GROMACS .gro file of C-alpha atoms in nm:
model
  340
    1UNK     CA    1   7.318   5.978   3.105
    2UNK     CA    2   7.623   6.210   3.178
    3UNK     CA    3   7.811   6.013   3.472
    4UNK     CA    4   7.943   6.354   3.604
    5UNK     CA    5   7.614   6.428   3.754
    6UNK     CA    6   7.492   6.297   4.057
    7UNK     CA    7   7.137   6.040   4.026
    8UNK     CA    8   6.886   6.268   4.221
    9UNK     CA    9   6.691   6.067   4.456
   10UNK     CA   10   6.330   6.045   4.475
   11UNK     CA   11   6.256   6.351   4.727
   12UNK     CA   12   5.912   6.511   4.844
   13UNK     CA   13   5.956   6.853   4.749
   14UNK     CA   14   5.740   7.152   4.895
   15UNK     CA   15   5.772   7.470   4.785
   16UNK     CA   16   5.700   7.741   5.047
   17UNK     CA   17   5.616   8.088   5.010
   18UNK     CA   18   5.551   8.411   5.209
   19UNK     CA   19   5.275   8.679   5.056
   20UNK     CA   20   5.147   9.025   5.227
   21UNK     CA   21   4.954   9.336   5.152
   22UNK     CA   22   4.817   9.297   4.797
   23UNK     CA   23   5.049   9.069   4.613
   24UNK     CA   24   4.820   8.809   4.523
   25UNK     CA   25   4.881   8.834   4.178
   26UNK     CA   26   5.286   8.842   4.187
   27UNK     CA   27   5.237   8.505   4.449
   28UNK     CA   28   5.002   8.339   4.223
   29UNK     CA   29   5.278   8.346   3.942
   30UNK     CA   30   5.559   8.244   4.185
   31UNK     CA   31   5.324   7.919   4.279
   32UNK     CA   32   5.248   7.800   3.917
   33UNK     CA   33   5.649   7.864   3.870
   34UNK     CA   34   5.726   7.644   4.146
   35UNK     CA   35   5.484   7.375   4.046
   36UNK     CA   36   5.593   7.427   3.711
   37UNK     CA   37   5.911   7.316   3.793
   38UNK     CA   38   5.774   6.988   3.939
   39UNK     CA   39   5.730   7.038   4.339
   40UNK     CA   40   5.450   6.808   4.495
   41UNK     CA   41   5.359   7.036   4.706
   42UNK     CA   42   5.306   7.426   4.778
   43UNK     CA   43   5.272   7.656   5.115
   44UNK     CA   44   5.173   7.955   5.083
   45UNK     CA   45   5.183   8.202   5.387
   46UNK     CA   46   4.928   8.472   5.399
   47UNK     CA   47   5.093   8.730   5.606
   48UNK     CA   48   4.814   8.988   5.645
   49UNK     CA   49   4.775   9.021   5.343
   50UNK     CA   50   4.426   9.270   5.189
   51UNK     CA   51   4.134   9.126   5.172
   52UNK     CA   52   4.112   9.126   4.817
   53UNK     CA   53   4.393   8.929   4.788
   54UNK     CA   54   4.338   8.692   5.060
   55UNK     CA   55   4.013   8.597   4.862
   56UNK     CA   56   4.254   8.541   4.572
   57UNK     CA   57   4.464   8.313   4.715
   58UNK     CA   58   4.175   8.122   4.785
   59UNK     CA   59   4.078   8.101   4.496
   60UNK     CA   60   4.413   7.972   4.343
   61UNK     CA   61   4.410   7.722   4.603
   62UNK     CA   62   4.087   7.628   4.532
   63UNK     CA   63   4.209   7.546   4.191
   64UNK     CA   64   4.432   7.299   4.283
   65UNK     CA   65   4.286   7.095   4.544
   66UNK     CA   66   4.490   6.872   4.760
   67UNK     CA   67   4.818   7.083   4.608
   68UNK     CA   68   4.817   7.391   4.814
   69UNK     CA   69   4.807   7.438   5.166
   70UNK     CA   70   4.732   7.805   5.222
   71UNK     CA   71   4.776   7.936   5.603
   72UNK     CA   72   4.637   8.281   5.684
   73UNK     CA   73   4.785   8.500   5.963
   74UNK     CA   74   4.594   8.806   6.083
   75UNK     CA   75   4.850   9.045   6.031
   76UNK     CA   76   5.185   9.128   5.865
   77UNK     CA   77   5.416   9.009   6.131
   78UNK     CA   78   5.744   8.994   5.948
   79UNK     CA   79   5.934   8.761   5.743
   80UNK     CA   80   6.088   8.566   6.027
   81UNK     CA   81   5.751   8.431   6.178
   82UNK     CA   82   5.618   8.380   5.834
   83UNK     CA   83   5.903   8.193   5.707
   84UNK     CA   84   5.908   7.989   6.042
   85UNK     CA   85   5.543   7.905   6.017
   86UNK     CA   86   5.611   7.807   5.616
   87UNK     CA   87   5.890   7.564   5.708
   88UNK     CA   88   5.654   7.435   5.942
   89UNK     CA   89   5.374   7.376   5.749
   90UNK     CA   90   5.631   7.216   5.456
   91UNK     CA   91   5.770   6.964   5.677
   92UNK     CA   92   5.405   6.895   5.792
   93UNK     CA   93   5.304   6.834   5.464
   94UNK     CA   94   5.544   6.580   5.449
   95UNK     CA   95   5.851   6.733   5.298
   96UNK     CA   96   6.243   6.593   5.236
   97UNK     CA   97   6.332   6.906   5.087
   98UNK     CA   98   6.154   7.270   5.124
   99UNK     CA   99   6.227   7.531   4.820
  100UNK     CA  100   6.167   7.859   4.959
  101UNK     CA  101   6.054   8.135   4.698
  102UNK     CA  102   5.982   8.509   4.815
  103UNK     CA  103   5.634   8.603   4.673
  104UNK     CA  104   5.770   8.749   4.304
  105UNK     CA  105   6.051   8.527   4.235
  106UNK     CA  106   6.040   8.330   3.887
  107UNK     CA  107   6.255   8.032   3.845
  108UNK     CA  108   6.391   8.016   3.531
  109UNK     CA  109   6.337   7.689   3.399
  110UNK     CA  110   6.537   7.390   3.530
  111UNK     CA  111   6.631   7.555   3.841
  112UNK     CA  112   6.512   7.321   4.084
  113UNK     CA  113   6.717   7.046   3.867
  114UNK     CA  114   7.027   7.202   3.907
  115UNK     CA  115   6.952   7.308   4.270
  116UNK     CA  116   6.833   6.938   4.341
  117UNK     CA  117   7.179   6.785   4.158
  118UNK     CA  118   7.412   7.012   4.337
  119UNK     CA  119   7.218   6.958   4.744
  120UNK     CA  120   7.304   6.549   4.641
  121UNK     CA  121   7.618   6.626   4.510
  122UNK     CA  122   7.716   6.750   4.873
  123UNK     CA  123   7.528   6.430   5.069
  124UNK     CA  124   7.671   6.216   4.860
  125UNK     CA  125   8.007   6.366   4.964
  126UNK     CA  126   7.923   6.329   5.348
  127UNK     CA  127   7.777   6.676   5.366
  128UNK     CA  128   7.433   6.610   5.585
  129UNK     CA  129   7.406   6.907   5.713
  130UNK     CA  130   7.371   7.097   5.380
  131UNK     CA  131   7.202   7.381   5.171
  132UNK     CA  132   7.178   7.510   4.852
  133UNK     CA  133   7.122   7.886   4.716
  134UNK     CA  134   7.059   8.018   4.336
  135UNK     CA  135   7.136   8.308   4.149
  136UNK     CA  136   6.947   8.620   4.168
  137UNK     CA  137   6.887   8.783   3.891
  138UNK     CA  138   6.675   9.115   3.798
  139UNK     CA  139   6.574   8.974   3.476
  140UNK     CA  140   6.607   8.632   3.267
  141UNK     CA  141   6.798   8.768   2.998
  142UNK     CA  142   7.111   8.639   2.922
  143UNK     CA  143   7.327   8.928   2.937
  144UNK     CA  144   7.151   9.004   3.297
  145UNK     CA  145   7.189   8.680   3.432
  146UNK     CA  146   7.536   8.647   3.310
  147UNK     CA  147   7.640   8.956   3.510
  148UNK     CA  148   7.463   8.840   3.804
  149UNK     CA  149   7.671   8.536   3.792
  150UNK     CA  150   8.011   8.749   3.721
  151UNK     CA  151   7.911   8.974   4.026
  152UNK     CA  152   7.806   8.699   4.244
  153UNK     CA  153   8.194   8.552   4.167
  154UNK     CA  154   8.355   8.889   4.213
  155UNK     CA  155   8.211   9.040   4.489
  156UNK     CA  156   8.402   8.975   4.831
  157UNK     CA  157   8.159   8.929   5.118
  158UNK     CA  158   8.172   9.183   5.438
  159UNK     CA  159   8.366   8.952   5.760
  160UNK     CA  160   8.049   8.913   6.003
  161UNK     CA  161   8.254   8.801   6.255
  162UNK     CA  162   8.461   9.169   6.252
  163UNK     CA  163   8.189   9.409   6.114
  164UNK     CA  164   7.987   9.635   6.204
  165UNK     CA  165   7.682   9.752   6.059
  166UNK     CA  166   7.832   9.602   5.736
  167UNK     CA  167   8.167   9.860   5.732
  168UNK     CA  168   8.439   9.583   5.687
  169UNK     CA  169   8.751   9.800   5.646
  170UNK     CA  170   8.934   9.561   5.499
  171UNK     CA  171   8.654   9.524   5.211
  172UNK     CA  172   8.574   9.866   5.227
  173UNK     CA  173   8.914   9.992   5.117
  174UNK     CA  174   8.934   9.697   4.825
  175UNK     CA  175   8.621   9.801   4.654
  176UNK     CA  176   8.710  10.138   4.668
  177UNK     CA  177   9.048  10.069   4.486
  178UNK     CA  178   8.826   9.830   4.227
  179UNK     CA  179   8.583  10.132   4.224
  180UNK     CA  180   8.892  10.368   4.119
  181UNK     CA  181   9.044  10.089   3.902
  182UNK     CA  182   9.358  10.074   4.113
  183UNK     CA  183   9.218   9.658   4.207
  184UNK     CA  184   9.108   9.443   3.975
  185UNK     CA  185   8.799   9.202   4.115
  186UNK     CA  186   8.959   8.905   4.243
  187UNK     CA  187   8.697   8.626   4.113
  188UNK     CA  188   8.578   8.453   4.429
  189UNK     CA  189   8.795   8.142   4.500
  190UNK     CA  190   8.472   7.865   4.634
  191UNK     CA  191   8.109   7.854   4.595
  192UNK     CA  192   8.065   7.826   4.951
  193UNK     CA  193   7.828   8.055   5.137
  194UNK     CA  194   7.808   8.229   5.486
  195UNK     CA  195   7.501   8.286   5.473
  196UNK     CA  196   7.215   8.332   5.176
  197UNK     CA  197   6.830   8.475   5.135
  198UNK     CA  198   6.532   8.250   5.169
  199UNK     CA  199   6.466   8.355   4.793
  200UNK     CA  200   6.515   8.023   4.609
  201UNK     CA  201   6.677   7.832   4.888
  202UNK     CA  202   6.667   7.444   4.900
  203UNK     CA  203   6.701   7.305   5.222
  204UNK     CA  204   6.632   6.959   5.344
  205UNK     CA  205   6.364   6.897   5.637
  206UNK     CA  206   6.607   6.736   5.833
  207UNK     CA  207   6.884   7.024   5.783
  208UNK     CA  208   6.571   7.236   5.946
  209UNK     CA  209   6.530   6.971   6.233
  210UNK     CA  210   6.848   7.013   6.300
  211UNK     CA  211   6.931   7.405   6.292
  212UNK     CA  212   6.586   7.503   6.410
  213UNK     CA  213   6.386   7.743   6.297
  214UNK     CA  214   6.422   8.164   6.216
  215UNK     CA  215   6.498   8.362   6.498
  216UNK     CA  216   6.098   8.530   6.514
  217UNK     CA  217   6.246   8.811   6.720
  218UNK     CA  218   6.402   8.977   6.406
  219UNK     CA  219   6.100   9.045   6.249
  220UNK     CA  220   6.226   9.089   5.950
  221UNK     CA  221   6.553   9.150   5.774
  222UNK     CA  222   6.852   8.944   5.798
  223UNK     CA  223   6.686   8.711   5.985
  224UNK     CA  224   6.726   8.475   5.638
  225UNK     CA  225   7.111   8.559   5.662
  226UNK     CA  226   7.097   8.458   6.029
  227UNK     CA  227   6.922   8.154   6.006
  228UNK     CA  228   7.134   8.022   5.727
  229UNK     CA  229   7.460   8.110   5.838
  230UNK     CA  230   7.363   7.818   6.133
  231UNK     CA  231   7.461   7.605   5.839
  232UNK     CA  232   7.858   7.666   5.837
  233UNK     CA  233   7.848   7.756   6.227
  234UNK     CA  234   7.710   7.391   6.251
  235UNK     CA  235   7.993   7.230   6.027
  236UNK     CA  236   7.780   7.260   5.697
  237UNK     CA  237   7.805   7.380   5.376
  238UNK     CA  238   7.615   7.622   5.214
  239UNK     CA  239   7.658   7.645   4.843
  240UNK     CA  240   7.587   7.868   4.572
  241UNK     CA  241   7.452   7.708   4.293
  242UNK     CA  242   7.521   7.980   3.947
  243UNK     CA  243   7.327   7.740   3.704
  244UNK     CA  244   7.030   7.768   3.903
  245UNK     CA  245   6.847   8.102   3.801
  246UNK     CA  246   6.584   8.270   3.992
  247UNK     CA  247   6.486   8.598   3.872
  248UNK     CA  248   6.437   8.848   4.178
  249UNK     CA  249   6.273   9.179   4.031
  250UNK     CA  250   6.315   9.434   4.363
  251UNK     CA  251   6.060   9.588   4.248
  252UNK     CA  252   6.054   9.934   4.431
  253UNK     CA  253   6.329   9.997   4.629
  254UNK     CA  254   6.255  10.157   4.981
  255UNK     CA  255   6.661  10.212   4.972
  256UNK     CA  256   6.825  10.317   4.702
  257UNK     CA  257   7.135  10.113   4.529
  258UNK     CA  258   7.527  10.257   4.589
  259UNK     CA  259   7.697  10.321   4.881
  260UNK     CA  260   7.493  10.171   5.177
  261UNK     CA  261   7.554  10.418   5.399
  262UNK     CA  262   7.463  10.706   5.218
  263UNK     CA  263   7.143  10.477   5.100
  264UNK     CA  264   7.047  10.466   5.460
  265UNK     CA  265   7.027  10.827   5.503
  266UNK     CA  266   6.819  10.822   5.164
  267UNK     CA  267   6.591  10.558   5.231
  268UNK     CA  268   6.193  10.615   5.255
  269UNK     CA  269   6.081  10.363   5.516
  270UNK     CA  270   6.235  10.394   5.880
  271UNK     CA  271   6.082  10.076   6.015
  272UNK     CA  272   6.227   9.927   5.739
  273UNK     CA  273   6.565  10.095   5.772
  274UNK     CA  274   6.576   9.976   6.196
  275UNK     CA  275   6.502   9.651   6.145
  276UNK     CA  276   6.784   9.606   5.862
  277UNK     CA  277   7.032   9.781   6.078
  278UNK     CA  278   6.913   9.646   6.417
  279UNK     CA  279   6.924   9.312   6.296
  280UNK     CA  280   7.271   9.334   6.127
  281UNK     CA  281   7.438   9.457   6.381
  282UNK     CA  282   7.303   9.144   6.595
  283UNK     CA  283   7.400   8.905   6.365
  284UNK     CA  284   7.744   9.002   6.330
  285UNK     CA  285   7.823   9.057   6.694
  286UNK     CA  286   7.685   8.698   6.693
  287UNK     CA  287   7.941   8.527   6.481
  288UNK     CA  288   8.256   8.625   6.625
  289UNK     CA  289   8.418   8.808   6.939
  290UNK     CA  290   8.208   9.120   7.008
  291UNK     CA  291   8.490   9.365   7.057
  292UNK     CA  292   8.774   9.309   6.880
  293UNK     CA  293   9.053   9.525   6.778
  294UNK     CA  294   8.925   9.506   6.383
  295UNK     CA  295   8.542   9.522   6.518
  296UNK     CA  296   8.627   9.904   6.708
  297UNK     CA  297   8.817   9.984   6.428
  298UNK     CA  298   8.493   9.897   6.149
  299UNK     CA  299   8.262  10.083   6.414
  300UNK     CA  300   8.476  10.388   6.417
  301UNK     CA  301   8.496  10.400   6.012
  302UNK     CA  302   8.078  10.320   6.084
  303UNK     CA  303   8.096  10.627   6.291
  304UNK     CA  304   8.277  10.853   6.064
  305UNK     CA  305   8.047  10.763   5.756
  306UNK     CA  306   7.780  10.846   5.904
  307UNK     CA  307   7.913  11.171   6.000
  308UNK     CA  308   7.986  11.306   5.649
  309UNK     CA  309   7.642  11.122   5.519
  310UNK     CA  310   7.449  11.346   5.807
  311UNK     CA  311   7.653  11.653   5.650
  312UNK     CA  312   7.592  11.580   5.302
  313UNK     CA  313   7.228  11.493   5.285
  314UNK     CA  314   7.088  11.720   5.649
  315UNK     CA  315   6.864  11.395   5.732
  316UNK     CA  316   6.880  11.404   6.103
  317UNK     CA  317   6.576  11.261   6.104
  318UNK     CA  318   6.762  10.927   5.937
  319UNK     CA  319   7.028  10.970   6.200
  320UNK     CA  320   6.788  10.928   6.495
  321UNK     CA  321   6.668  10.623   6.364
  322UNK     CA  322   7.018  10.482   6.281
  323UNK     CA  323   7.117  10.569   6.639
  324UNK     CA  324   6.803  10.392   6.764
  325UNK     CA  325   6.897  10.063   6.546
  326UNK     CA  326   7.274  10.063   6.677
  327UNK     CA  327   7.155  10.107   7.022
  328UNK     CA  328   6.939   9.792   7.008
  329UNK     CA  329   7.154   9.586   6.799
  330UNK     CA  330   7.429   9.626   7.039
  331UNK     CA  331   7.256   9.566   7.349
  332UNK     CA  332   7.078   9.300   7.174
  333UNK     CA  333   6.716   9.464   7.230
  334UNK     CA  334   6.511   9.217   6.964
  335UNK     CA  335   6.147   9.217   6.915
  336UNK     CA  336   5.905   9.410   6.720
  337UNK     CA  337   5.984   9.733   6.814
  338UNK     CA  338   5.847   9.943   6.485
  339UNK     CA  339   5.548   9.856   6.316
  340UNK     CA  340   5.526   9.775   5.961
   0.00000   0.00000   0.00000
């Protein structure tokens, strides 16, 4: 036995998991991955999802009786009340630790291991108020996962507590320079998170008793990043984990890659684009002062972006809804106000 590695205790582990529209297929293979990988238990959340794949679900839970608990809601009501009701249902089913999977995520083998060793690493060092993320990668081939890992190290995170809708100047103007080749990438100096996805998190039941659950009034996006970042607001520690792989395909992309703001302008789905503006721009008013000299300063380079993106692409129809997000975000107007 290597005595650099932490004895994992014995731990109920439930995997949780949040399905919609017709994914039954993509969920099926996410809940054989988790089991796969040795959790006692899986929740699966049907979140309005068709019926053909509602009967499908059945069906795979039907197959392993007494293994899946499988919760249908009537309609599609976001990932924040879906992931709420799955924590829920995890810790009812008798959980120490919930492993949260989005509906086409793939662990790649020994995941949960390393996830497992590195949340009792952090107890064992006094850390009860804990969580641990993986890394996402597009594939599970080596070279892929390897830049994942490199990027995840590399890539300096935007300063919720002085952004605005996710301009950090300070940021900005570095990976612009690193962009020109004038900055080398500084390699990120700790492992430690502000805040991280629900794909692949591990997070023990009573870390949940203890920071609640997911704001339901974001609907959906960023309401993962909010409800995690409670972790370091509350004195914990919220850890990357780059050994632990879990391959996170995309898929289709309703906004492309590149420069977000000039994605936003290009994007195909304007619920989809208010909610992840709406709800960013909560969040980060949130976590720090709201009107600081640096947070005016980010919302004026906001401001100016969007300008030349408006000129350059002649989407007014993308500027209206950005307007509408801002608006809401900053007077903190929550709620299902688009519908999916």
């Amino acid at each position: 036995m290597d005595a650099s590695r932490p004895t994992v205790r014995r731990a109920r582990v439930v995997g949780a998991t949040v399905t919609y529209a017709d994914r039954s297929a993509s969920c099926r293979a996410t809940v054989e991955a988790m089991l796969g990988e040795g959790v006692d238990h899986v929740v699966v959340i049907d979140n309005g999802s068709a019926p053909s794949s509602s009967s499908a679900l059945e069906t795979l839970r039907d197959a392993h009786p007494g293994v899946i608990t499988l919760c249908r809601r009537p309609r599609n009501d976001g990932s924040a009340p879906a992931f709420s009701a799955a924590l829920a249902e995890a810790r009812r089913a008798g959980a120490d630790l919930v492993w949260l999977l989005d509906d086409d995520n793939l662990p790649v083998p020994g995941a949960l291991t390393a996830l497992r060793r590195r949340e009792q690493a952090l107890r064992d060092a006094g850390r009860s108020v804990c969580a641990v993320a993986p890394t996402r990668s597009a594939t599970a081939e080596p070279d892929v996962v390897a830049r994942a890992i490199a990027d995840d190290s590399a890539r300096e995170p935007v300063r919720d507590a002085v952004a605005f809708a996710g301009v950090d100047t300070r940021v900005f103007v570095r990976r612009l320079l690193e962009r020109t080749g004038l900055r080398r990438p500084r390699p990120a100096r700790s492992s430690s998170l502000q805040s991280a996805p629900y794909g692949g998190l591990l997070i023990g039941s009573d870390v949940v008793q203890a920071i609640g659950a997911p704001d339901e009034s974001f609907v959906l996006y960023g309401d993962d990043l909010e409800y995690t970042s409670r972790i370091p607001a509350a004195g914990g520690r919220l850890e990357l984990v780059p050994e632990a792989v879990v391959v996170d395909p995309r898929g289709d992309r309703w906004m492309p890659p590149g420069f977000e703001v000039l994605a936003m302008f290009r994007s195909r789905n304007d619920a989809l684009l208010y909610y992840f503006l709406r709800n960013r721009v909560v969040r980060e008013l949130r976590s720090g002062p709201r009107w600081t000299t640096a947070r005016v300063v980010n919302a004026g380079l906001f401001v100016v972006l969007c300008g030349a993106c408006l000129v350059l692409t002649r989407r007014g129809d993308k500027a209206r809804v950005i307007l509408h997000a801002v608006r809401d975000g900053v007077t903190g107007r929550l709620g299902r106000r688009r519908e999916l």
